[in-house]
XYZ file of C-alpha atoms in Angstrom:
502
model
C 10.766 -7.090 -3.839
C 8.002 -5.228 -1.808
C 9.440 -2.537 0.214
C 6.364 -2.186 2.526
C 6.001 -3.997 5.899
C 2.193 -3.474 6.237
C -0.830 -2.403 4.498
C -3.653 0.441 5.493
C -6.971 -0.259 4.020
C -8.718 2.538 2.043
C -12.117 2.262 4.965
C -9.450 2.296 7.448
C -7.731 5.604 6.227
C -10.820 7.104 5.291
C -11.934 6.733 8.986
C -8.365 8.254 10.269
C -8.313 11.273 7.855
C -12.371 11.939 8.884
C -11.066 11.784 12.718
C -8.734 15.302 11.549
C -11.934 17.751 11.965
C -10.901 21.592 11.455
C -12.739 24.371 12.985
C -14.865 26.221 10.286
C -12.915 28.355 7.991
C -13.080 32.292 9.516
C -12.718 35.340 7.186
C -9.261 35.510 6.401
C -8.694 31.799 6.660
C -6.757 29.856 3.812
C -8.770 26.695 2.727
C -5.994 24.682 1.036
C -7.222 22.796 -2.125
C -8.588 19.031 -1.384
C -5.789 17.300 -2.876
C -3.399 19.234 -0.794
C -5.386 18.656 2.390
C -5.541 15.139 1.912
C -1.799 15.103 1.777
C -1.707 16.863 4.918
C -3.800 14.500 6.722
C -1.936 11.614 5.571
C 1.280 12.980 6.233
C 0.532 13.774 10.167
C -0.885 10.365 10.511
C 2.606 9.201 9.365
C 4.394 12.201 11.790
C 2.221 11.159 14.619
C 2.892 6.839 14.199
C -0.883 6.180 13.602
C 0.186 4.940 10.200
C 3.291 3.105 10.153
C 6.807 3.629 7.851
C 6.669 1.254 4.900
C 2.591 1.280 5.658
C 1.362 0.230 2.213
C -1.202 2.234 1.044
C -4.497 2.151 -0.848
C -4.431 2.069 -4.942
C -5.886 5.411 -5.637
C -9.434 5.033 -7.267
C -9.789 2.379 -3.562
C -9.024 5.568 -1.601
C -10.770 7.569 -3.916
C -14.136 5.884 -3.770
C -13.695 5.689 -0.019
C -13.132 9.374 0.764
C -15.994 10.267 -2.151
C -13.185 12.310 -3.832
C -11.828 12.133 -7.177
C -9.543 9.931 -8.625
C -7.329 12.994 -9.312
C -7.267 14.637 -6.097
C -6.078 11.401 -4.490
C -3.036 11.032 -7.709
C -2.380 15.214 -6.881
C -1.971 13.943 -3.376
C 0.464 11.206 -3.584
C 2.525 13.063 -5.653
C 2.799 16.115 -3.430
C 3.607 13.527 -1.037
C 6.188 12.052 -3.067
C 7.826 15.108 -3.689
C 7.474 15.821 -0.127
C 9.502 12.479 0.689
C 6.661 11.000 2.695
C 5.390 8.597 -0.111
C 7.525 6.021 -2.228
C 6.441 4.159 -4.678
C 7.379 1.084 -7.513
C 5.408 0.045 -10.413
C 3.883 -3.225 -9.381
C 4.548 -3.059 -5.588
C 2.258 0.111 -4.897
C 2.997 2.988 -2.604
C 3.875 2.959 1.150
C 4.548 5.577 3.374
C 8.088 6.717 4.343
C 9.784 10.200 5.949
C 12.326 12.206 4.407
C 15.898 11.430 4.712
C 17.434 13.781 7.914
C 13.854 13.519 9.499
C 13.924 11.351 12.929
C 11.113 8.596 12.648
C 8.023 8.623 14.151
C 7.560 7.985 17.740
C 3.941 5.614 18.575
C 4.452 6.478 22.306
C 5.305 9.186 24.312
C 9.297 8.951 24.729
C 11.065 11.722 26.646
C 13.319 14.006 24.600
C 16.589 13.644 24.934
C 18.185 16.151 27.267
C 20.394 17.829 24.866
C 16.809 19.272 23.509
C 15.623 20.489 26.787
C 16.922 24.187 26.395
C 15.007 24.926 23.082
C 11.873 22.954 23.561
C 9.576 22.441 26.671
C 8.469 18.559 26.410
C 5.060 18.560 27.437
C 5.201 14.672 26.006
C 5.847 12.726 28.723
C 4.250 12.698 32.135
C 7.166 12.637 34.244
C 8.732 14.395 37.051
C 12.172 14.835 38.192
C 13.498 12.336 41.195
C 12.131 13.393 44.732
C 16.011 14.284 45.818
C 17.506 13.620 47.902
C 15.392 10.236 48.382
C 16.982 9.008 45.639
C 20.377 9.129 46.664
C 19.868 7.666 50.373
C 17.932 4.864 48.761
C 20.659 3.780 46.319
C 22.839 4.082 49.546
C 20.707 2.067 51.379
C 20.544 -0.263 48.691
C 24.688 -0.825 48.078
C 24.909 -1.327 52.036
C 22.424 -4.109 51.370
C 23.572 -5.601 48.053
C 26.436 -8.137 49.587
C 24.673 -11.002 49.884
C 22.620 -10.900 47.134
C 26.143 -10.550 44.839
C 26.999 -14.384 46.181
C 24.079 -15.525 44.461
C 23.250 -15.981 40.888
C 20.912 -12.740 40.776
C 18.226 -13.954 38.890
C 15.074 -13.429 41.165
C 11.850 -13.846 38.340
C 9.383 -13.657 40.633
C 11.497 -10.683 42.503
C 13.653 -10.322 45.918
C 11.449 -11.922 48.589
C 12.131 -9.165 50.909
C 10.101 -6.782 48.402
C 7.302 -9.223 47.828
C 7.171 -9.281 51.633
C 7.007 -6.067 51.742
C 4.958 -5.098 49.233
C 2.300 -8.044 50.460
C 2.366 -5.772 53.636
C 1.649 -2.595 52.359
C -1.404 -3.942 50.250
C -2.504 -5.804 53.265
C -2.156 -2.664 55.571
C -4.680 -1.164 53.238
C -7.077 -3.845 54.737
C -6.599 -6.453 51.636
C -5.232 -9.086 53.014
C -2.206 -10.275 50.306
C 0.464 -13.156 51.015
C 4.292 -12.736 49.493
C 3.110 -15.648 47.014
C 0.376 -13.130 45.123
C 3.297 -10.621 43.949
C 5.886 -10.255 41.383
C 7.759 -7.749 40.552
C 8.511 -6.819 37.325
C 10.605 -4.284 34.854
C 7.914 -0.990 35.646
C 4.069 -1.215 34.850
C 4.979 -1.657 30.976
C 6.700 -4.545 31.693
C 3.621 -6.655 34.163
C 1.310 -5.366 31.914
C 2.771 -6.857 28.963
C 3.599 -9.888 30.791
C -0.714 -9.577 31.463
C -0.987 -9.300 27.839
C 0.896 -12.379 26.743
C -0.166 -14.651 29.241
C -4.172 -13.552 28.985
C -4.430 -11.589 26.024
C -2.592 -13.923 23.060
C -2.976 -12.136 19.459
C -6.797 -11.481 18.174
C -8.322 -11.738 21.508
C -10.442 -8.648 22.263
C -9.339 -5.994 25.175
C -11.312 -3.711 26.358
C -10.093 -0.209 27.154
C -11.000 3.064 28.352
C -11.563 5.679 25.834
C -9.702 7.511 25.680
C -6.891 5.288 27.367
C -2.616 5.643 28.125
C -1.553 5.708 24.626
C 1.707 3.509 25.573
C -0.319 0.749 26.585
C -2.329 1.130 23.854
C 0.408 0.655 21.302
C 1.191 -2.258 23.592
C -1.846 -3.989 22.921
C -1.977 -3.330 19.614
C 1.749 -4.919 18.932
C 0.387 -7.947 20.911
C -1.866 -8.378 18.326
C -4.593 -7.328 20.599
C -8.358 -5.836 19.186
C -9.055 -3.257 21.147
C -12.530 -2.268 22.200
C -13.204 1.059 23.569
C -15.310 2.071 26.020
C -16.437 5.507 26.424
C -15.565 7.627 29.883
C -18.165 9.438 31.407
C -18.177 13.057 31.277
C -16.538 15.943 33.422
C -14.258 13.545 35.619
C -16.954 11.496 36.213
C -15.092 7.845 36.095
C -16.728 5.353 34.017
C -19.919 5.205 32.121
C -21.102 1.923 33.771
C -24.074 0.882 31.585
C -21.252 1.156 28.218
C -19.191 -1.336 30.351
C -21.812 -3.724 31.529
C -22.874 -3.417 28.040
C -19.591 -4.390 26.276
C -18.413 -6.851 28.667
C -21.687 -8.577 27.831
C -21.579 -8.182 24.438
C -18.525 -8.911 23.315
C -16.990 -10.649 25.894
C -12.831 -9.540 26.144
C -10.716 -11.791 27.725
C -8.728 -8.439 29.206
C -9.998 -4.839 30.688
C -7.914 -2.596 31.650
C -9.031 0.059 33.401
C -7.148 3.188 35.691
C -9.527 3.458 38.526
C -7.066 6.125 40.097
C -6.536 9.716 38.594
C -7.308 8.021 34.542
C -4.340 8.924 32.680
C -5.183 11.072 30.676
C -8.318 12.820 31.657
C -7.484 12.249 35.778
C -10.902 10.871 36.864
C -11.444 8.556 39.558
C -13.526 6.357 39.950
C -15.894 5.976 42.947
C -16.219 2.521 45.081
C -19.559 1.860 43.427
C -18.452 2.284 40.230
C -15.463 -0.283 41.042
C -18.119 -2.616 42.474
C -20.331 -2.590 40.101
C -17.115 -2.950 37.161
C -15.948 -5.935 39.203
C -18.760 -7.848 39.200
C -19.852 -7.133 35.132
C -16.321 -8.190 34.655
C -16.490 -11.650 36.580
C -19.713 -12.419 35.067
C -18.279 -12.285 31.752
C -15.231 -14.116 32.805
C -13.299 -10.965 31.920
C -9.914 -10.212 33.531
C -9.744 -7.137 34.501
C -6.346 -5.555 35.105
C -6.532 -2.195 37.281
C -3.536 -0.286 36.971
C -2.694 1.602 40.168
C 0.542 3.384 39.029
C -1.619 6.811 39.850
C -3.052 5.938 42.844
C -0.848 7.688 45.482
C -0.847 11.059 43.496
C -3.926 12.437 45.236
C -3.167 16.716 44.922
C -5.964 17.766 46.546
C -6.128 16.770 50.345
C -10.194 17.045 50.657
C -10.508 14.432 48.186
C -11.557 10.975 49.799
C -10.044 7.863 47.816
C -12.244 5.046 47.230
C -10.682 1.243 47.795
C -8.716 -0.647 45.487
C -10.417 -2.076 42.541
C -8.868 -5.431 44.137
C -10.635 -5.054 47.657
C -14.079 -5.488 45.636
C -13.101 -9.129 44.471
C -12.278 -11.085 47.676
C -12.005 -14.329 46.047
C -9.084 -12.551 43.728
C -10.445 -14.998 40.680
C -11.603 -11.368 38.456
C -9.051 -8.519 39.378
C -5.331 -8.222 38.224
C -3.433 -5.202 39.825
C -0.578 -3.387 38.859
C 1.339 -0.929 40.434
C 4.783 0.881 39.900
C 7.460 3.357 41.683
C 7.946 5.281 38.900
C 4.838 7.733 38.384
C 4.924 8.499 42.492
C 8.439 8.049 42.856
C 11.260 8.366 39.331
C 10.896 7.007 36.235
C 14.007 5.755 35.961
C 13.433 3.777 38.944
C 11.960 0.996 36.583
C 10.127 -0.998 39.360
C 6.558 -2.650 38.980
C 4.619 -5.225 40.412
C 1.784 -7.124 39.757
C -0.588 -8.627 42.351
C -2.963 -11.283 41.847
C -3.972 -15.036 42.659
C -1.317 -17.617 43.535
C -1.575 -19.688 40.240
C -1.697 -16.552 38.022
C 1.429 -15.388 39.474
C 3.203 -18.749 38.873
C 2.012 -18.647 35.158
C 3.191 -15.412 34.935
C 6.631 -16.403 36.587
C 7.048 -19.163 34.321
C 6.415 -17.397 31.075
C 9.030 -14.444 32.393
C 11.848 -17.166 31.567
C 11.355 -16.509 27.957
C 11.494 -12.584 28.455
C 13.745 -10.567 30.794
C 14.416 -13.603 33.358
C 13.931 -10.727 36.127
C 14.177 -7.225 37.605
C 17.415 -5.665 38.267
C 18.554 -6.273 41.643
C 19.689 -3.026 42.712
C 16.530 -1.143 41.908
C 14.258 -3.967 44.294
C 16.602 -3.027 46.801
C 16.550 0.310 46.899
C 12.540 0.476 46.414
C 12.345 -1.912 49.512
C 14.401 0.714 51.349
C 11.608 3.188 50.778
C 9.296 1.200 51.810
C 10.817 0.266 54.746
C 12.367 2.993 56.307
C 9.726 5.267 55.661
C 11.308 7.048 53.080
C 8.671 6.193 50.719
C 6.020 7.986 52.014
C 8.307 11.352 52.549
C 9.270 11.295 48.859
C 5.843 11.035 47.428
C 5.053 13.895 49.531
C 7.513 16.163 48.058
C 5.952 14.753 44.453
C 2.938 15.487 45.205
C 3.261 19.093 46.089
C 5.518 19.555 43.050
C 2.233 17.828 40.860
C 0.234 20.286 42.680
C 2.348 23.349 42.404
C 2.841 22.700 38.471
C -0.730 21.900 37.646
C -1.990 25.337 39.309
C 1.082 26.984 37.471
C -0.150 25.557 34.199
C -3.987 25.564 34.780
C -3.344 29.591 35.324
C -1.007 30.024 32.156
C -3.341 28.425 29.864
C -6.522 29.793 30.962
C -4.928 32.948 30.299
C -3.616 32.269 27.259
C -6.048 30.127 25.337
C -9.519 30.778 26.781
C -10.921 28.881 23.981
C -10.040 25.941 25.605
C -11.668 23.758 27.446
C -10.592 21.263 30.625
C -11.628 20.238 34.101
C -8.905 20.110 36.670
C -8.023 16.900 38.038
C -7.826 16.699 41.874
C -5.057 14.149 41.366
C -2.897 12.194 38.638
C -0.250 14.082 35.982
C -2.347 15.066 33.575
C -4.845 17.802 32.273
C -6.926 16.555 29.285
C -8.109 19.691 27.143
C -10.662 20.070 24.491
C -8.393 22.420 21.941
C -11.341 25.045 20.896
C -12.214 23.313 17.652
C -8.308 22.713 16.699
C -6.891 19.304 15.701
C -5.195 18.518 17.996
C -2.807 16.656 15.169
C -2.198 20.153 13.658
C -1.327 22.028 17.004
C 0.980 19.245 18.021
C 3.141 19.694 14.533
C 2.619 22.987 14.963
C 4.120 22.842 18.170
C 7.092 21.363 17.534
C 8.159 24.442 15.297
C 7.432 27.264 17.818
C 9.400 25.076 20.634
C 6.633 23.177 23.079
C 6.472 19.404 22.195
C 2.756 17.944 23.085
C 0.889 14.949 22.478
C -2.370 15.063 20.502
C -5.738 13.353 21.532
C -6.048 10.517 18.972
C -2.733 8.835 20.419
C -5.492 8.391 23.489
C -8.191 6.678 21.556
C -8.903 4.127 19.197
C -9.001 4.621 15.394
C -8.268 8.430 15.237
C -10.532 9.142 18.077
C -9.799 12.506 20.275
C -8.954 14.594 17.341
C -10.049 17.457 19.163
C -7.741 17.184 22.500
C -4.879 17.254 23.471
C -2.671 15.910 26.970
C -0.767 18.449 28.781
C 1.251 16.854 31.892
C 1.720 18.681 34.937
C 5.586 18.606 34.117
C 6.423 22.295 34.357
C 5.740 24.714 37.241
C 6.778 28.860 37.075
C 7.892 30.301 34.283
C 8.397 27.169 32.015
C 4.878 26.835 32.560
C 3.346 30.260 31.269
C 6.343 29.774 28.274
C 4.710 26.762 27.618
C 1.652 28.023 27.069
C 2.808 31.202 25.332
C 4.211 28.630 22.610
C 0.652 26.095 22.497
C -0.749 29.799 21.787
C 1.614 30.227 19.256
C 0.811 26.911 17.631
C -2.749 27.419 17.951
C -2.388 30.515 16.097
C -0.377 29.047 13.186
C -3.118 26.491 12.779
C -5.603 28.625 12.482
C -3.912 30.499 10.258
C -3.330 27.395 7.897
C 0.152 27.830 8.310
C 0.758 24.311 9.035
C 1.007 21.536 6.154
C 0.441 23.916 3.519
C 3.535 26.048 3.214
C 2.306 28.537 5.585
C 5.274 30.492 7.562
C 6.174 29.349 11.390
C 7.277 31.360 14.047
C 10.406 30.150 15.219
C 11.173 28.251 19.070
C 12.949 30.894 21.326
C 15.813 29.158 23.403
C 14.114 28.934 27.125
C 16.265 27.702 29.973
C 14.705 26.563 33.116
């Protein structure tokens, strides 16, 4: 019996190894032989989840005549990956990729460490912020005062409690588009409407497009709904989208889905202008493209001179093109896992009815306690204190890495949680392994983009403030180094993670 779950083409690895570009070796620079840098590149594919555990993989003379290598370089590589505990393999059945026994497997998104980690690594992973206290508390508090009746009831709401719909109908309608309680549910965070989006519009082999580069969560979403994705290229230096590539895609290959994050793009923290959202809305609705516009960004403007266009939504009236989605827990907590779509009536009843075969509905509790923001005021006071925690970390870290990598290269968001840099000819794959032995854990670009895309970036959250912050970049320095040193995959030496406590 096969123990491989999935096969990786040879043209499809060939194009994932080619996205691993290296600066130029420098005098001094190790060059590692080509069998041994093919192992390299396959094995932080594997680290990174863009090729899967138990991925079958290409017979060797089918990866061989794909990379234009030798037969033999590819056999030297397997086997150092073998030995290596990456590779397995069974007369008859092949090879397919694996990790060595101890080693924790690969993540495909961007999960938080756990907190037992915190002291001897800085997670630069995942773009969130501690809760806006003591908010928090007084809307949990609020929230138990209000639970009573709802306990005499069953507790399933699918569509959500009808006081937040209400409320949240309000708040979109205050920003002068008028919404009715009927075009909102709310759902388990933004993950959870958008795969609800997914399923309903999106069923397995119909084309999405997607910014490139894009949230690499819901990419992996997509791509486990059986989604093809087709990228479309941002426009340069903030500037929001490239609207000729759009109009040209949505015409050409006509995607049931687009998503798109109008508001501070995570992860290069762009926004788009009103006539860009216009002129997206109506390429979209001539193609009869959905287009989903994820708003969970949206309230994190950092910079108070910056004027925010409308809501993707306010550009189609009729509501028949635009699908929005919004969630508390970017401006708010993560672990306050509330989301909400809002769209036309009918959509929202399909979407309600196919929720009965998934979670059945949001946890009670939470709805109440995000309605008490919202309705006391307390919303708007908590974001507030987020925001100027955003903006105090991204100046932090904006300083401490201009300092200590000048090579690289970035513009500075005037909103969002992320900086997007371009790592000074680095793969980004190598200082993100790299990374994780000198203590600062960071995602690399091609989890962004689409077939190994990105190599050459990375995403660096605006998680830390202070000293964590000029530690953190102390350590990307440190990887940085070791990479260009060739002292990662290769048996160079590491310099070790010193124990940092915030």
């Amino acid at each position: 019996m096969a123990q491989w779950t999935s096969a990786v083409g040879a043209a499809q690895l060939a194009r994932l190894l080619g996205s691993q570009q290296e600066r130029p070796a420098g005098p001094g620079t190790r060059r590692p032989p080509a069998y041994r840098a093919l192992a390299d590149g396959v094995r932080l594919l594997v680290l990174e989840g863009r090729v899967p555990v138990a991925a079958r993989l290409p017979a060797e003379r089918e990866l061989a005549l794909a990379l234009s290598v030798s037969r033999t370089t590819v056999a030297a590589a397997y086997e150092a990956l073998r030995a290596e505990g990456f590779l397995e393999s069974r007369r008859g059945a092949g090879s397919w990729t694996a990790v060595p026994a101890g080693n924790p497997l690969p993540a495909r998104g961007l999960e938080p460490l756990p907190p037992e980690a915190l002291g001897a690594v800085i997670d630069l992973g995942c773009a969130a912020l501690p809760a806006p206290e003591p908010w928090l508390t007084r809307a949990v508090q609020g929230a138990l005062e209000e639970l009573p009746p709802y306990a005499h009831t069953h507790g399933d709401y699918p569509a959500g409690l009808p006081a937040l719909r209400a409320t949240i109908a309000d708040r979109y309608t205050a920003r002068g588009i008028p919404t009715m309680p009927e075009q909102i549910m709310v759902t388990t965070g933004a993950m959870g409407a958008i795969d609800a989006i997914c399923h309903l519009f999106g069923g397995r082999g119909e084309r999405i497009a997607v910014e490139s580069p894009s949230y690499a969560n819901i990419l992996q979403l997509m791509r486990e709904a059986g989604a093809r994705l087709v990228p479309v290229a941002m426009a340069g230096h903030l500037g929001g989208w490239d609207m000729d590539h759009w109009r040209q895609v949505l015409r050409d290959a006509a995607p049931r889905l687009a998503y798109v994050v109008a508001d501070f793009h995570n992860p290069t923290g762009a926004l788009a202008d009103d006539d860009q959202r216009r002129r997206l809305v109506e390429a979209a609705r001539s193609a009869g493209t959905v287009l989903v516009a994820d708003e969970t960004m949206s309230e994190l403007r950092l910079d108070e001179d910056t004027p925010m266009p409308r809501p993707v939504c306010a550009f189609d009236p009729a509501g028949s093109t635009v699908v929005t989605v919004g969630s508390a827990s970017k401006a708010f907590w993560a672990g306050m896992r509330i989301g909400w779509v809002r769209a036309a009536p009918d959509v929202i009843r399909s979407l309600v009815s196919a929720r009965a075969y998934a979670d059945l509905g949001t946890p009670v509790l939470e709805q109440l306690a995000v309605n008490w923001l919202f309705a006391t005021g307390g919303w708007e006071r908590a974001v507030e204190l987020r925001r100027a925690q955003a903006r105090e970390n991204r100046d932090a870290l904006v300083a401490a890495v201009r300092r200590e990598l000048p090579d690289w290269e970035f513009d500075v968001p005037r909103g969002g949680l992320t900086l997007w840099v371009r790592t000074g000819g680095l793969s980004g794959s190598r200082i993100a392994e790299a990374g994780e032995r000198v203590g600062v854990r960071v995602p690399s670009g091609p989890r962004f983009g689409v077939d190994g895309a990105f190599e050459g970036y990375a995403r660096l959250p605006f998680t830390v403030g202070g000293a964590v912050a000029d530690e953190a970049a102390v350590r990307l320095a440190a990887a940085a180094r070791l990479v260009e040193r060739g002292g990662v995959g290769s048996g160079g030496g590491a310099e070790g993670p010193r124990t940092f406590v915030a």
